[in-house]
Amino acid sequence: MMTSLIGNRAGQRLGNYQLKRLVGRGGFAEVYLGEHVYLQTLTAVKVLSIQLTQEDQAGFLNEARTIAHLKHPNILSLLEFGVQEGVPFLVMDYAPHGSLREHYRQQTNLTPIKVLPHIKQIATALQYAHQEHTIHRDIKPENILLGPNGEALLSDFGMALGTQSSRTQDMQEIAGTVAYMAPELLQGRPTPASDQYALGIVLYEWLSGNTPFHGSFTEIASQHLLAQPPAIQAPSVSPEVEAVIMRALAKKPEERFENILAFAEAFEQAALEVDETFKAATGWMPPGVLQQIKTAPSIERQPTLRENTPQPASTRPSTAHQKLPSTKIVRGRKVLSRGLGIALIILALLVATSGIALAAFSFNAGRSNNNPQRGTQAQPQVQANAAIWQNTYTRVTSQKPFFSDPLSRNTNGWDNAAAKTRSCLFADGAYHASSLTPYALALCGSSKLPDNLSNIGYQVQMNILQGDEGGLVFRVTLPSSTQVRAYVFSINRHGTYDLWVINGHYKTLLYRSSKAIHTGLNKPNLLCVIAQGSQIALYINKQYVASVIDTSATTGALGLFARGLPSTTDVAFSKLTVWRL
């Protein structure tokens, strides 16, 4: 039989690894920061809090060998394993950025768009493991770690190796796991669909702020077996997204998706349905934003995007003689993004010094469930003839620019100050837009750029030094004190890009991944938008990625921005160029 062994082993040596300090403790094991005694490389050493019999040692070693053969970009590598004086241990890659339990905190309503990249990464890793005939059996936020580029890394395969066959397992030890356990797993019959159920619980928790079932171990287990999960009461969750999650949480494995990758793909499709992404009631704002409005100071004594007197739209003849390719229009509905809600609020703060009362700002936060407003807005379609758009980029960027700025120092009246939640500052030869608190957005502009730019090519190099996301804004206008219009083109370090539009309401025009993006931190990316009339084309690192037709905003100012959801973010910008078309 196995006996429990709980204690601090810092300073001890297991195999070729010196245990430096305790970094975590759970019901099954303790995790130490370890160092290879010869290579001096840092690792994570998981020491199981049990002592195995000879019979149990054989089972542990067999399972560990199976898991050690799993090689996938989203699975934490098992480097070494063994049993020393009856105590089993595992040596894994060290993930210094912690787990998604720390990154996505409980009681926080995340949006489907926000968690989509990690859900896809986890599902891809699990699909690979299932094809290798391995079931994880312990999917929960604590067992999903963050890699060096923010990618999800699955750890702890096998739900504490060597313990499941134990005749002495204490049910209290899995109290933290039971919230995610599929009915058949509780009955001792795990299948690959058990991992799908657990990932469905994780997704339910991220979107609603909590797991569906609560109580003692017995009460939670009983609810898994008999009770239906409560409806997800979160404004960011459409009926389509909720239906996908509920199917993954079906009591019978055969009633779930065919496999876990099919679950992730169905979730992606539902999340990216532009006309069903958000079902917020009018006036809804993300938690904490109202307090942010009341307390966040504006960036004072600096010109803002709207401090200059608006000029008439340019009547200069267009220099673009080549006809731009057409883009199909598809009809759809209004939609709100939490991030763009914050963008409007911060833009309101930036223009507050212009005498526009902050209290006057109100906005339509999407559709109500009883008034879908079908067919009111144009939706995008990828331009089939990418070659024509690529040629357009070459033609536009070969012209003499209307405005250029290396952004190495402030020679063109850029915002250059810091506030409590955000900053726009020149440092280290670049222009930094920084979101200094979670959910804040830094929007930076120049007083020397006109605020009536319409047909333009607009390009800038950006480098995410810390955090999540950054990009450019264009056609920013305030036609009245109750509305703002703007387009926002951004990329994040995980490899996706967005095009949003604000026009009294908020709409996702595009949300896609692209191999053109250099992922990770400290990786420069060149963003460019070519806007002429209603046609807008997007380019990343000189490569055409998508085009849309939209008439929400026709003219306005330019800017740069960074936002953190939920991390603080610092984006360095350089090599800004504008062409008039």
Coordinates of C-alpha atoms in Angstrom, one line a residue:
M1 CA 0.0 0.0 0.0
M2 CA 1.0 3.7 -0.4
T3 CA 1.5 6.0 2.5
S4 CA 1.3 9.8 2.4
L5 CA 4.5 11.7 2.7
I6 CA 4.0 15.5 3.0
G7 CA 6.9 17.7 3.9
N8 CA 9.3 20.3 2.5
R9 CA 12.2 18.6 0.6
A10 CA 14.0 21.8 -0.4
G11 CA 17.7 21.1 -0.4
Q12 CA 17.4 17.4 -1.1
R13 CA 18.5 15.7 -4.3
L14 CA 16.3 13.4 -6.5
G15 CA 18.2 11.7 -9.3
N16 CA 20.3 14.4 -11.0
Y17 CA 18.2 17.3 -9.7
Q18 CA 18.7 19.5 -6.6
L19 CA 15.5 20.7 -5.1
K20 CA 16.0 24.5 -4.6
R21 CA 12.6 25.6 -3.2
L22 CA 9.0 24.7 -2.9
V23 CA 6.8 26.4 -5.5
G24 CA 3.5 24.7 -5.2
R25 CA 1.6 22.1 -3.2
G26 CA -1.6 20.1 -4.0
G27 CA -3.4 17.1 -2.7
F28 CA -1.3 14.7 -4.7
A29 CA 2.1 16.3 -4.8
E30 CA 4.6 19.0 -4.1
V31 CA 6.3 20.9 -6.9
Y32 CA 9.8 22.3 -6.5
L33 CA 12.1 24.4 -8.6
G34 CA 14.9 22.1 -9.4
E35 CA 18.3 22.4 -11.0
H36 CA 20.2 19.8 -12.9
V37 CA 23.4 19.3 -10.8
Y38 CA 25.6 19.1 -13.9
L39 CA 23.9 21.1 -16.6
Q40 CA 22.6 23.8 -14.1
T41 CA 19.3 24.1 -16.0
L42 CA 16.1 24.9 -14.2
T43 CA 13.3 22.4 -14.1
A44 CA 10.1 21.7 -12.2
V45 CA 10.3 18.6 -10.1
K46 CA 7.0 17.1 -9.0
V47 CA 7.3 14.9 -5.9
L48 CA 4.3 12.7 -5.3
S49 CA 3.1 12.8 -1.7
I50 CA 3.0 9.1 -1.4
Q51 CA 5.3 6.1 -0.9
L52 CA 4.8 3.3 -3.4
T53 CA 4.9 -0.4 -2.9
Q54 CA 6.9 -2.5 -5.3
E55 CA 3.6 -3.4 -7.1
D56 CA 2.6 0.3 -7.4
Q57 CA 6.1 1.3 -8.6
A58 CA 5.8 -0.8 -11.7
G59 CA 2.5 0.8 -12.6
F60 CA 3.9 4.3 -12.0
L61 CA 7.0 3.7 -14.2
N62 CA 4.9 2.2 -17.1
E63 CA 2.5 5.2 -17.1
A64 CA 5.4 7.7 -16.9
R65 CA 7.1 6.0 -19.9
T66 CA 3.9 6.5 -21.9
I67 CA 3.6 10.2 -21.0
A68 CA 7.3 10.8 -21.6
H69 CA 6.7 9.8 -25.2
L70 CA 4.1 12.6 -25.7
K71 CA 5.8 15.3 -27.8
H72 CA 3.6 18.3 -28.7
P73 CA 4.1 22.1 -28.6
N74 CA 1.3 22.5 -26.1
I75 CA 2.3 19.6 -23.7
L76 CA 4.8 20.2 -21.0
S77 CA 7.7 17.9 -21.7
L78 CA 8.5 15.2 -19.1
L79 CA 12.3 15.1 -19.0
E80 CA 12.9 12.4 -16.4
F81 CA 11.1 10.3 -13.8
G82 CA 12.0 7.8 -11.2
V83 CA 11.3 6.4 -7.7
Q84 CA 13.8 7.1 -4.9
E85 CA 13.3 5.3 -1.6
G86 CA 9.7 4.5 -2.6
V87 CA 8.9 8.2 -3.4
P88 CA 8.0 8.8 -7.1
F89 CA 9.0 12.0 -8.8
L90 CA 8.7 13.6 -12.2
V91 CA 11.0 16.2 -13.8
M92 CA 9.4 18.6 -16.3
D93 CA 10.2 21.8 -18.2
Y94 CA 9.9 24.8 -15.9
A95 CA 7.1 27.2 -16.8
P96 CA 7.9 30.5 -14.9
H97 CA 4.7 32.3 -16.0
G98 CA 2.4 30.1 -13.8
S99 CA -0.9 28.6 -14.7
L100 CA -4.1 29.7 -16.3
R101 CA -5.7 29.6 -12.8
E102 CA -3.6 32.6 -12.0
H103 CA -3.9 34.2 -15.5
Y104 CA -7.7 33.8 -15.7
R105 CA -8.9 34.5 -12.2
Q106 CA -12.2 33.1 -10.8
Q107 CA -15.2 35.5 -10.6
T108 CA -14.1 37.1 -13.9
N109 CA -16.4 36.9 -16.9
L110 CA -14.1 36.4 -19.9
T111 CA -15.2 36.7 -23.5
P112 CA -15.2 33.8 -25.9
I113 CA -12.8 35.7 -28.2
K114 CA -10.3 36.1 -25.3
V115 CA -10.1 32.5 -24.4
L116 CA -10.4 31.0 -27.9
P117 CA -6.6 30.8 -28.6
H118 CA -6.0 28.8 -25.4
I119 CA -9.0 26.5 -25.9
K120 CA -7.7 25.7 -29.4
Q121 CA -4.2 25.0 -28.1
I122 CA -5.4 22.7 -25.3
A123 CA -7.8 20.9 -27.6
T124 CA -5.1 20.3 -30.2
A125 CA -2.8 18.9 -27.5
L126 CA -5.5 16.6 -26.1
Q127 CA -6.4 15.4 -29.6
Y128 CA -2.8 14.4 -30.1
A129 CA -2.7 12.6 -26.7
H130 CA -5.9 10.8 -27.5
Q131 CA -4.5 9.6 -30.8
E132 CA -1.6 8.3 -28.7
H133 CA -4.1 6.4 -26.5
T134 CA -3.5 8.6 -23.5
I135 CA -6.3 10.3 -21.5
H136 CA -5.4 13.2 -19.4
R137 CA -8.1 12.8 -16.7
D138 CA -7.3 15.9 -14.8
I139 CA -8.0 18.9 -17.0
K140 CA -8.4 22.1 -14.8
P141 CA -6.9 25.6 -14.9
E142 CA -4.1 24.7 -12.4
N143 CA -2.8 22.0 -14.8
I144 CA -2.6 24.4 -17.8
L145 CA 0.6 26.4 -17.7
L146 CA 1.8 29.3 -19.7
G147 CA 4.8 28.9 -21.9
P148 CA 7.4 31.6 -22.7
N149 CA 5.3 33.1 -25.5
G150 CA 2.0 32.9 -23.6
E151 CA 1.0 29.5 -25.2
A152 CA -0.9 26.9 -23.2
L153 CA 1.0 23.9 -21.9
L154 CA -0.8 20.9 -20.6
S155 CA 0.8 19.3 -17.5
D156 CA -0.1 16.5 -15.0
F157 CA -1.2 13.8 -17.4
G158 CA -2.6 10.8 -15.6
M159 CA -4.1 12.6 -12.6
A160 CA -1.2 12.0 -10.2
L161 CA 0.6 9.0 -11.8
G162 CA 0.6 5.8 -9.8
T163 CA -2.2 6.9 -7.5
Q164 CA -5.4 5.9 -9.4
S165 CA -4.9 2.2 -8.7
S166 CA -4.3 2.8 -5.0
R167 CA -6.7 1.1 -2.6
T168 CA -6.1 3.9 -0.1
Q169 CA -6.7 7.0 -2.1
D170 CA -8.3 9.7 0.1
M171 CA -11.3 11.3 -1.6
Q172 CA -10.5 14.6 0.0
E173 CA -7.3 14.7 -2.1
I174 CA -9.3 15.1 -5.3
A175 CA -11.7 17.7 -3.9
G176 CA -10.1 20.3 -6.2
T177 CA -10.4 18.0 -9.2
V178 CA -14.0 16.8 -8.7
A179 CA -15.4 20.1 -10.0
Y180 CA -14.1 19.1 -13.5
M181 CA -14.7 15.3 -13.5
A182 CA -16.9 13.7 -16.0
P183 CA -19.7 11.4 -14.8
E184 CA -18.0 8.3 -16.3
L185 CA -14.7 9.3 -14.8
L186 CA -16.3 9.4 -11.3
Q187 CA -17.6 5.9 -12.0
G188 CA -14.1 4.7 -12.9
R189 CA -14.6 4.4 -16.6
P190 CA -12.6 7.2 -18.2
T191 CA -12.8 7.8 -22.0
P192 CA -11.3 10.5 -24.2
A193 CA -14.6 12.2 -24.0
S194 CA -13.9 12.7 -20.3
D195 CA -11.3 15.2 -21.2
Q196 CA -13.8 17.0 -23.4
Y197 CA -16.2 17.3 -20.5
A198 CA -13.5 18.7 -18.3
L199 CA -12.5 21.3 -20.9
G200 CA -16.1 22.2 -21.2
I201 CA -16.3 22.8 -17.4
V202 CA -13.1 25.0 -17.7
L203 CA -14.6 27.0 -20.5
Y204 CA -17.9 27.3 -18.6
E205 CA -15.9 28.7 -15.6
W206 CA -13.9 31.2 -17.7
L207 CA -17.0 32.6 -19.4
S208 CA -19.4 32.6 -16.3
G209 CA -16.9 33.2 -13.6
N210 CA -17.4 29.9 -11.7
T211 CA -17.8 26.2 -12.2
P212 CA -21.4 25.0 -12.6
F213 CA -21.6 22.7 -9.5
H214 CA -20.8 23.4 -5.9
G215 CA -20.8 21.8 -2.5
S216 CA -19.0 18.9 -0.8
F217 CA -17.3 16.2 -2.8
T218 CA -20.3 14.0 -2.7
E219 CA -22.7 16.8 -3.6
I220 CA -20.6 17.9 -6.6
A221 CA -20.2 14.3 -7.8
S222 CA -23.9 13.7 -7.6
Q223 CA -24.6 16.9 -9.6
H224 CA -22.2 15.7 -12.3
L225 CA -24.2 12.5 -12.5
L226 CA -27.7 13.8 -12.3
A227 CA -28.0 17.6 -12.6
Q228 CA -28.0 19.9 -15.7
P229 CA -25.5 22.8 -15.5
P230 CA -27.2 26.2 -14.9
A231 CA -27.5 28.6 -17.9
I232 CA -24.4 30.8 -18.3
Q233 CA -25.4 34.2 -17.0
A234 CA -22.8 36.3 -18.9
P235 CA -23.4 39.0 -21.5
S236 CA -20.5 37.9 -23.7
V237 CA -22.0 34.4 -24.2
S238 CA -24.3 34.0 -27.2
P239 CA -26.9 31.1 -27.3
E240 CA -24.7 29.4 -29.9
V241 CA -21.6 29.5 -27.7
E242 CA -23.7 28.2 -24.8
A243 CA -25.1 25.4 -26.8
V244 CA -21.6 24.2 -27.8
I245 CA -20.6 24.1 -24.2
M246 CA -23.7 22.3 -23.0
R247 CA -23.2 19.6 -25.6
A248 CA -19.6 19.0 -24.3
L249 CA -21.2 18.7 -20.8
A250 CA -23.7 16.0 -21.9
K251 CA -23.9 13.2 -19.2
K252 CA -23.3 10.4 -21.7
P253 CA -19.9 10.5 -23.6
E254 CA -21.6 9.5 -26.8
E255 CA -23.8 12.6 -26.7
R256 CA -20.8 14.9 -26.7
F257 CA -18.8 15.9 -29.8
E258 CA -17.1 13.3 -31.9
N259 CA -13.7 14.3 -30.5
I260 CA -12.2 17.2 -28.5
L261 CA -11.0 18.9 -31.7
A262 CA -14.5 19.0 -33.0
F263 CA -15.6 20.6 -29.8
A264 CA -12.9 23.3 -30.1
E265 CA -13.8 23.9 -33.8
A266 CA -17.5 24.2 -32.9
F267 CA -16.7 26.7 -30.2
E268 CA -14.5 28.7 -32.6
Q269 CA -17.3 28.8 -35.2
A270 CA -19.8 30.0 -32.6
A271 CA -17.5 32.5 -31.1
L272 CA -16.6 34.0 -34.4
E273 CA -20.2 34.3 -35.6
V274 CA -20.1 38.1 -35.9
D275 CA -23.8 38.5 -35.5
E276 CA -24.0 36.4 -32.3
T277 CA -20.8 37.2 -30.5
F278 CA -22.3 39.4 -27.8
K279 CA -25.7 39.7 -26.3
A280 CA -25.2 42.6 -23.9
A281 CA -28.1 44.7 -22.7
T282 CA -28.0 48.4 -23.6
G283 CA -25.6 50.3 -21.4
W284 CA -23.6 47.2 -20.2
M285 CA -20.0 47.8 -19.4
P286 CA -17.3 45.4 -18.2
P287 CA -16.9 45.0 -14.4
G288 CA -14.8 47.8 -13.0
V289 CA -15.0 50.1 -16.0
L290 CA -17.5 52.6 -14.3
Q291 CA -15.1 53.0 -11.5
Q292 CA -12.3 53.5 -14.0
I293 CA -14.2 56.3 -15.6
K294 CA -14.6 58.0 -12.2
T295 CA -11.0 57.7 -11.1
A296 CA -8.7 57.5 -14.1
P297 CA -7.1 60.9 -14.8
S298 CA -6.7 62.1 -18.4
I299 CA -3.3 62.8 -20.0
E300 CA -3.2 66.5 -19.4
R301 CA -1.3 69.4 -21.0
Q302 CA -0.8 67.4 -24.2
P303 CA -2.7 67.7 -27.5
T304 CA -5.3 65.0 -28.1
L305 CA -6.7 63.6 -31.3
R306 CA -9.5 66.1 -31.3
E307 CA -8.0 69.3 -29.9
N308 CA -7.5 70.8 -33.3
T309 CA -10.4 72.5 -35.0
P310 CA -12.0 69.9 -37.5
Q311 CA -11.1 70.7 -41.1
P312 CA -13.3 70.1 -44.1
A313 CA -12.8 66.8 -45.9
S314 CA -10.1 66.9 -48.5
T315 CA -11.3 67.6 -52.1
R316 CA -7.9 67.0 -53.6
P317 CA -8.2 64.6 -56.6
S318 CA -7.1 61.0 -55.8
T319 CA -3.7 60.0 -57.1
A320 CA -4.7 56.3 -57.2
H321 CA -5.6 55.5 -60.8
Q322 CA -5.8 51.7 -60.5
K323 CA -9.3 50.5 -59.6
L324 CA -9.3 48.7 -56.3
P325 CA -10.7 45.1 -56.3
S326 CA -14.2 44.7 -55.2
T327 CA -15.3 43.0 -51.9
K328 CA -18.5 41.1 -51.4
I329 CA -20.9 42.6 -48.9
V330 CA -22.7 40.2 -46.5
R331 CA -25.5 41.5 -44.2
G332 CA -25.5 40.9 -40.5
R333 CA -26.3 42.3 -37.0
K334 CA -24.7 44.6 -34.4
V335 CA -22.3 43.3 -31.9
L336 CA -20.4 44.6 -28.9
S337 CA -16.8 43.8 -27.9
R338 CA -15.8 44.3 -24.3
G339 CA -12.4 45.6 -25.4
L340 CA -13.9 48.2 -27.7
G341 CA -16.2 49.3 -24.9
I342 CA -13.1 50.2 -23.0
A343 CA -11.7 51.8 -26.1
L344 CA -14.6 54.2 -26.2
I345 CA -14.3 55.0 -22.5
I346 CA -10.6 55.8 -22.7
L347 CA -11.1 57.8 -25.9
A348 CA -13.7 59.8 -24.0
L349 CA -11.2 60.4 -21.3
L350 CA -8.6 61.6 -23.8
V351 CA -11.0 64.2 -25.3
A352 CA -12.3 65.3 -21.9
T353 CA -9.8 68.2 -21.9
S354 CA -11.4 69.5 -25.1
G355 CA -14.5 70.5 -23.1
I356 CA -16.7 67.6 -24.1
A357 CA -18.5 66.5 -21.0
L358 CA -17.7 62.9 -20.1
A359 CA -21.1 62.5 -18.6
A360 CA -22.6 63.1 -22.1
F361 CA -21.2 59.9 -23.5
S362 CA -23.7 57.1 -23.9
F363 CA -23.7 54.2 -26.4
N364 CA -25.8 51.4 -27.8
A365 CA -24.2 48.3 -26.3
G366 CA -25.4 45.9 -29.0
R367 CA -28.8 44.3 -29.5
S368 CA -31.2 43.0 -26.9
N369 CA -32.5 39.5 -27.1
N370 CA -35.9 40.7 -28.2
N371 CA -34.7 43.0 -30.9
P372 CA -32.0 41.3 -33.0
Q373 CA -32.0 44.1 -35.7
R374 CA -31.2 41.7 -38.5
G375 CA -29.6 43.0 -41.7
T376 CA -28.6 46.4 -40.4
Q377 CA -24.8 46.3 -40.9
A378 CA -22.5 45.2 -43.6
Q379 CA -20.2 42.3 -42.8
P380 CA -16.8 41.5 -44.3
Q381 CA -15.7 38.8 -46.7
V382 CA -12.2 37.9 -47.5
Q383 CA -11.2 39.2 -51.0
A384 CA -10.7 36.3 -53.3
N385 CA -8.1 38.0 -55.5
A386 CA -5.3 38.5 -53.0
A387 CA -2.8 39.1 -55.8
I388 CA -4.6 42.4 -56.8
W389 CA -4.6 43.6 -53.2
Q390 CA -0.9 42.7 -52.9
N391 CA -0.1 44.7 -56.0
T392 CA -2.1 47.6 -54.5
Y393 CA 0.2 47.5 -51.4
T394 CA 3.3 47.6 -53.6
R395 CA 1.9 50.5 -55.6
V396 CA 0.8 52.6 -52.6
T397 CA 4.0 52.1 -50.5
S398 CA 6.2 52.9 -53.5
Q399 CA 4.7 56.5 -53.6
K400 CA 6.2 59.4 -51.8
P401 CA 4.6 59.5 -48.3
F402 CA 2.4 62.3 -47.2
F403 CA 3.8 61.9 -43.6
S404 CA 6.6 59.9 -42.1
D405 CA 8.0 59.7 -38.6
P406 CA 10.6 57.2 -37.3
L407 CA 9.1 57.8 -33.8
S408 CA 12.6 57.8 -32.3
R409 CA 11.9 61.2 -30.6
N410 CA 8.9 63.6 -30.3
T411 CA 9.2 65.9 -33.3
N412 CA 5.6 65.8 -34.4
G413 CA 3.5 66.7 -31.4
W414 CA 2.7 63.2 -30.1
D415 CA 1.0 62.7 -26.7
N416 CA 3.9 62.3 -24.3
A417 CA 2.8 61.8 -20.8
A418 CA 1.7 59.2 -18.2
A419 CA -1.4 58.8 -16.2
K420 CA -2.4 56.2 -13.6
T421 CA -3.8 53.6 -16.0
R422 CA -1.9 54.3 -19.3
S423 CA 1.0 56.2 -20.8
C424 CA 2.2 57.5 -24.2
L425 CA 6.0 58.1 -23.9
F426 CA 9.2 58.2 -26.0
A427 CA 11.9 55.9 -24.6
D428 CA 14.8 53.8 -26.0
G429 CA 14.4 55.2 -29.5
A430 CA 10.7 54.3 -29.9
Y431 CA 7.2 55.5 -29.0
H432 CA 5.6 53.4 -26.3
A433 CA 1.9 53.0 -25.7
S434 CA 1.4 51.3 -22.4
S435 CA -1.6 49.9 -20.6
L436 CA -0.6 50.1 -17.0
T437 CA -3.5 48.4 -15.3
P438 CA -5.7 45.4 -16.4
Y439 CA -8.4 46.3 -18.9
A440 CA -7.0 49.8 -19.5
L441 CA -6.4 51.0 -23.0
A442 CA -3.7 53.5 -24.1
L443 CA -4.6 55.5 -27.2
C444 CA -1.9 57.9 -28.4
G445 CA -2.2 60.6 -31.1
S446 CA -0.3 63.5 -32.8
S447 CA -1.4 67.1 -33.1
K448 CA 0.5 67.5 -36.4
L449 CA -1.6 64.8 -38.3
P450 CA -4.8 66.1 -39.8
D451 CA -8.1 64.8 -38.3
N452 CA -9.8 64.5 -41.7
L453 CA -7.8 61.7 -43.3
S454 CA -10.0 59.4 -45.5
N455 CA -8.3 57.6 -48.4
I456 CA -4.9 56.6 -47.0
G457 CA -2.2 54.0 -46.6
Y458 CA -1.2 53.9 -43.0
Q459 CA 1.8 51.8 -41.8
V460 CA 3.7 51.4 -38.6
Q461 CA 6.1 48.8 -37.1
M462 CA 5.1 47.6 -33.6
N463 CA 6.8 45.4 -31.0
I464 CA 4.9 44.0 -28.1
L465 CA 7.4 44.1 -25.2
Q466 CA 5.0 43.1 -22.5
G467 CA 1.4 41.9 -22.4
D468 CA -1.1 41.2 -25.0
E469 CA -2.1 43.4 -27.9
G470 CA -1.5 46.6 -29.8
G471 CA -2.1 48.2 -33.2
L472 CA -3.4 51.3 -35.0
V473 CA -6.6 53.2 -35.2
F474 CA -7.8 55.3 -38.1
R475 CA -10.8 57.4 -39.2
V476 CA -11.3 58.5 -35.6
T477 CA -14.1 61.2 -35.4
L478 CA -16.5 62.5 -32.8
P479 CA -19.5 63.7 -34.9
S480 CA -21.4 64.5 -31.7
S481 CA -20.9 64.3 -28.0
T482 CA -22.8 61.1 -27.9
Q483 CA -21.0 59.1 -30.5
V484 CA -17.5 58.2 -31.6
R485 CA -16.4 56.6 -34.9
A486 CA -13.2 54.7 -35.5
Y487 CA -11.6 51.6 -36.9
V488 CA -9.2 49.6 -34.9
F489 CA -6.7 47.2 -36.4
S490 CA -4.7 45.1 -33.9
I491 CA -2.6 42.0 -33.5
N492 CA -1.8 40.0 -30.4
R493 CA 1.3 38.0 -29.5
H494 CA -0.5 34.7 -29.9
G495 CA -0.9 35.1 -33.7
T496 CA -4.4 36.6 -34.3
Y497 CA -5.5 39.9 -35.7
D498 CA -8.7 41.9 -35.3
L499 CA -10.5 44.6 -37.2
W500 CA -13.2 46.4 -35.1
V501 CA -15.4 49.3 -35.9
I502 CA -17.0 51.8 -33.5
N503 CA -20.0 53.6 -34.7
G504 CA -22.2 54.2 -31.7
H505 CA -22.1 50.5 -31.3
Y506 CA -19.2 48.0 -31.6
K507 CA -18.8 45.4 -34.3
T508 CA -16.2 42.8 -35.0
L509 CA -15.4 42.9 -38.7
L510 CA -12.6 40.4 -38.5
Y511 CA -11.0 38.1 -36.0
R512 CA -8.6 35.5 -37.4
S513 CA -5.2 33.9 -37.0
S514 CA -2.4 34.5 -39.5
K515 CA 0.9 32.9 -40.1
A516 CA 2.2 36.3 -41.3
I517 CA 2.3 37.4 -37.6
H518 CA 5.6 37.1 -35.7
T519 CA 4.3 35.6 -32.5
G520 CA 5.6 36.1 -29.0
L521 CA 7.2 39.1 -27.2
N522 CA 9.9 41.3 -28.7
K523 CA 9.0 40.3 -32.2
P524 CA 8.5 43.3 -34.6
N525 CA 5.5 43.3 -36.9
L526 CA 4.7 45.7 -39.6
L527 CA 1.0 46.7 -39.8
C528 CA -0.5 48.5 -42.7
V529 CA -4.1 49.5 -43.6
I530 CA -5.1 50.8 -47.0
A531 CA -8.5 52.5 -46.9
Q532 CA -10.1 54.0 -49.9
G533 CA -13.8 54.9 -49.7
S534 CA -15.6 51.9 -48.2
Q535 CA -12.9 49.4 -49.0
I536 CA -10.4 48.6 -46.3
A537 CA -7.4 46.2 -46.8
L538 CA -5.2 44.8 -44.1
Y539 CA -1.5 43.9 -44.3
I540 CA 0.9 42.3 -41.8
N541 CA 4.6 42.2 -42.5
K542 CA 3.9 43.4 -46.1
Q543 CA 1.6 40.5 -46.7
Y544 CA -2.1 41.0 -47.6
V545 CA -4.3 39.2 -45.1
A546 CA -7.9 40.4 -45.6
S547 CA -10.2 43.1 -46.9
V548 CA -13.7 44.3 -46.1
I549 CA -16.3 46.8 -47.2
D550 CA -17.7 49.0 -44.4
T551 CA -19.1 52.5 -44.4
S552 CA -19.3 53.1 -40.6
A553 CA -16.5 55.8 -40.6
T554 CA -15.4 57.7 -43.6
T555 CA -12.8 60.2 -42.4
G556 CA -10.9 61.1 -39.3
A557 CA -7.7 61.1 -37.3
L558 CA -5.0 58.4 -36.9
G559 CA -3.6 57.0 -33.7
L560 CA -1.7 54.1 -32.0
F561 CA -2.8 52.0 -29.1
A562 CA -2.0 49.2 -26.7
R563 CA -4.4 47.2 -24.5
G564 CA -4.1 44.6 -21.9
L565 CA -6.8 42.0 -21.3
P566 CA -6.1 41.3 -18.5
S567 CA -2.3 41.8 -18.4
T568 CA -0.6 45.2 -18.5
T569 CA 0.9 45.8 -21.9
D570 CA 3.8 47.8 -23.4
V571 CA 4.0 48.2 -27.2
A572 CA 6.9 50.1 -28.9
F573 CA 6.1 51.8 -32.2
S574 CA 8.5 52.9 -34.9
K575 CA 8.7 53.7 -38.7
L576 CA 5.3 55.3 -39.1
T577 CA 4.3 56.3 -42.6
V578 CA 1.1 57.7 -44.1
W579 CA 0.3 58.0 -47.8
R580 CA -2.7 60.0 -49.2
L581 CA -4.5 58.2 -52.0

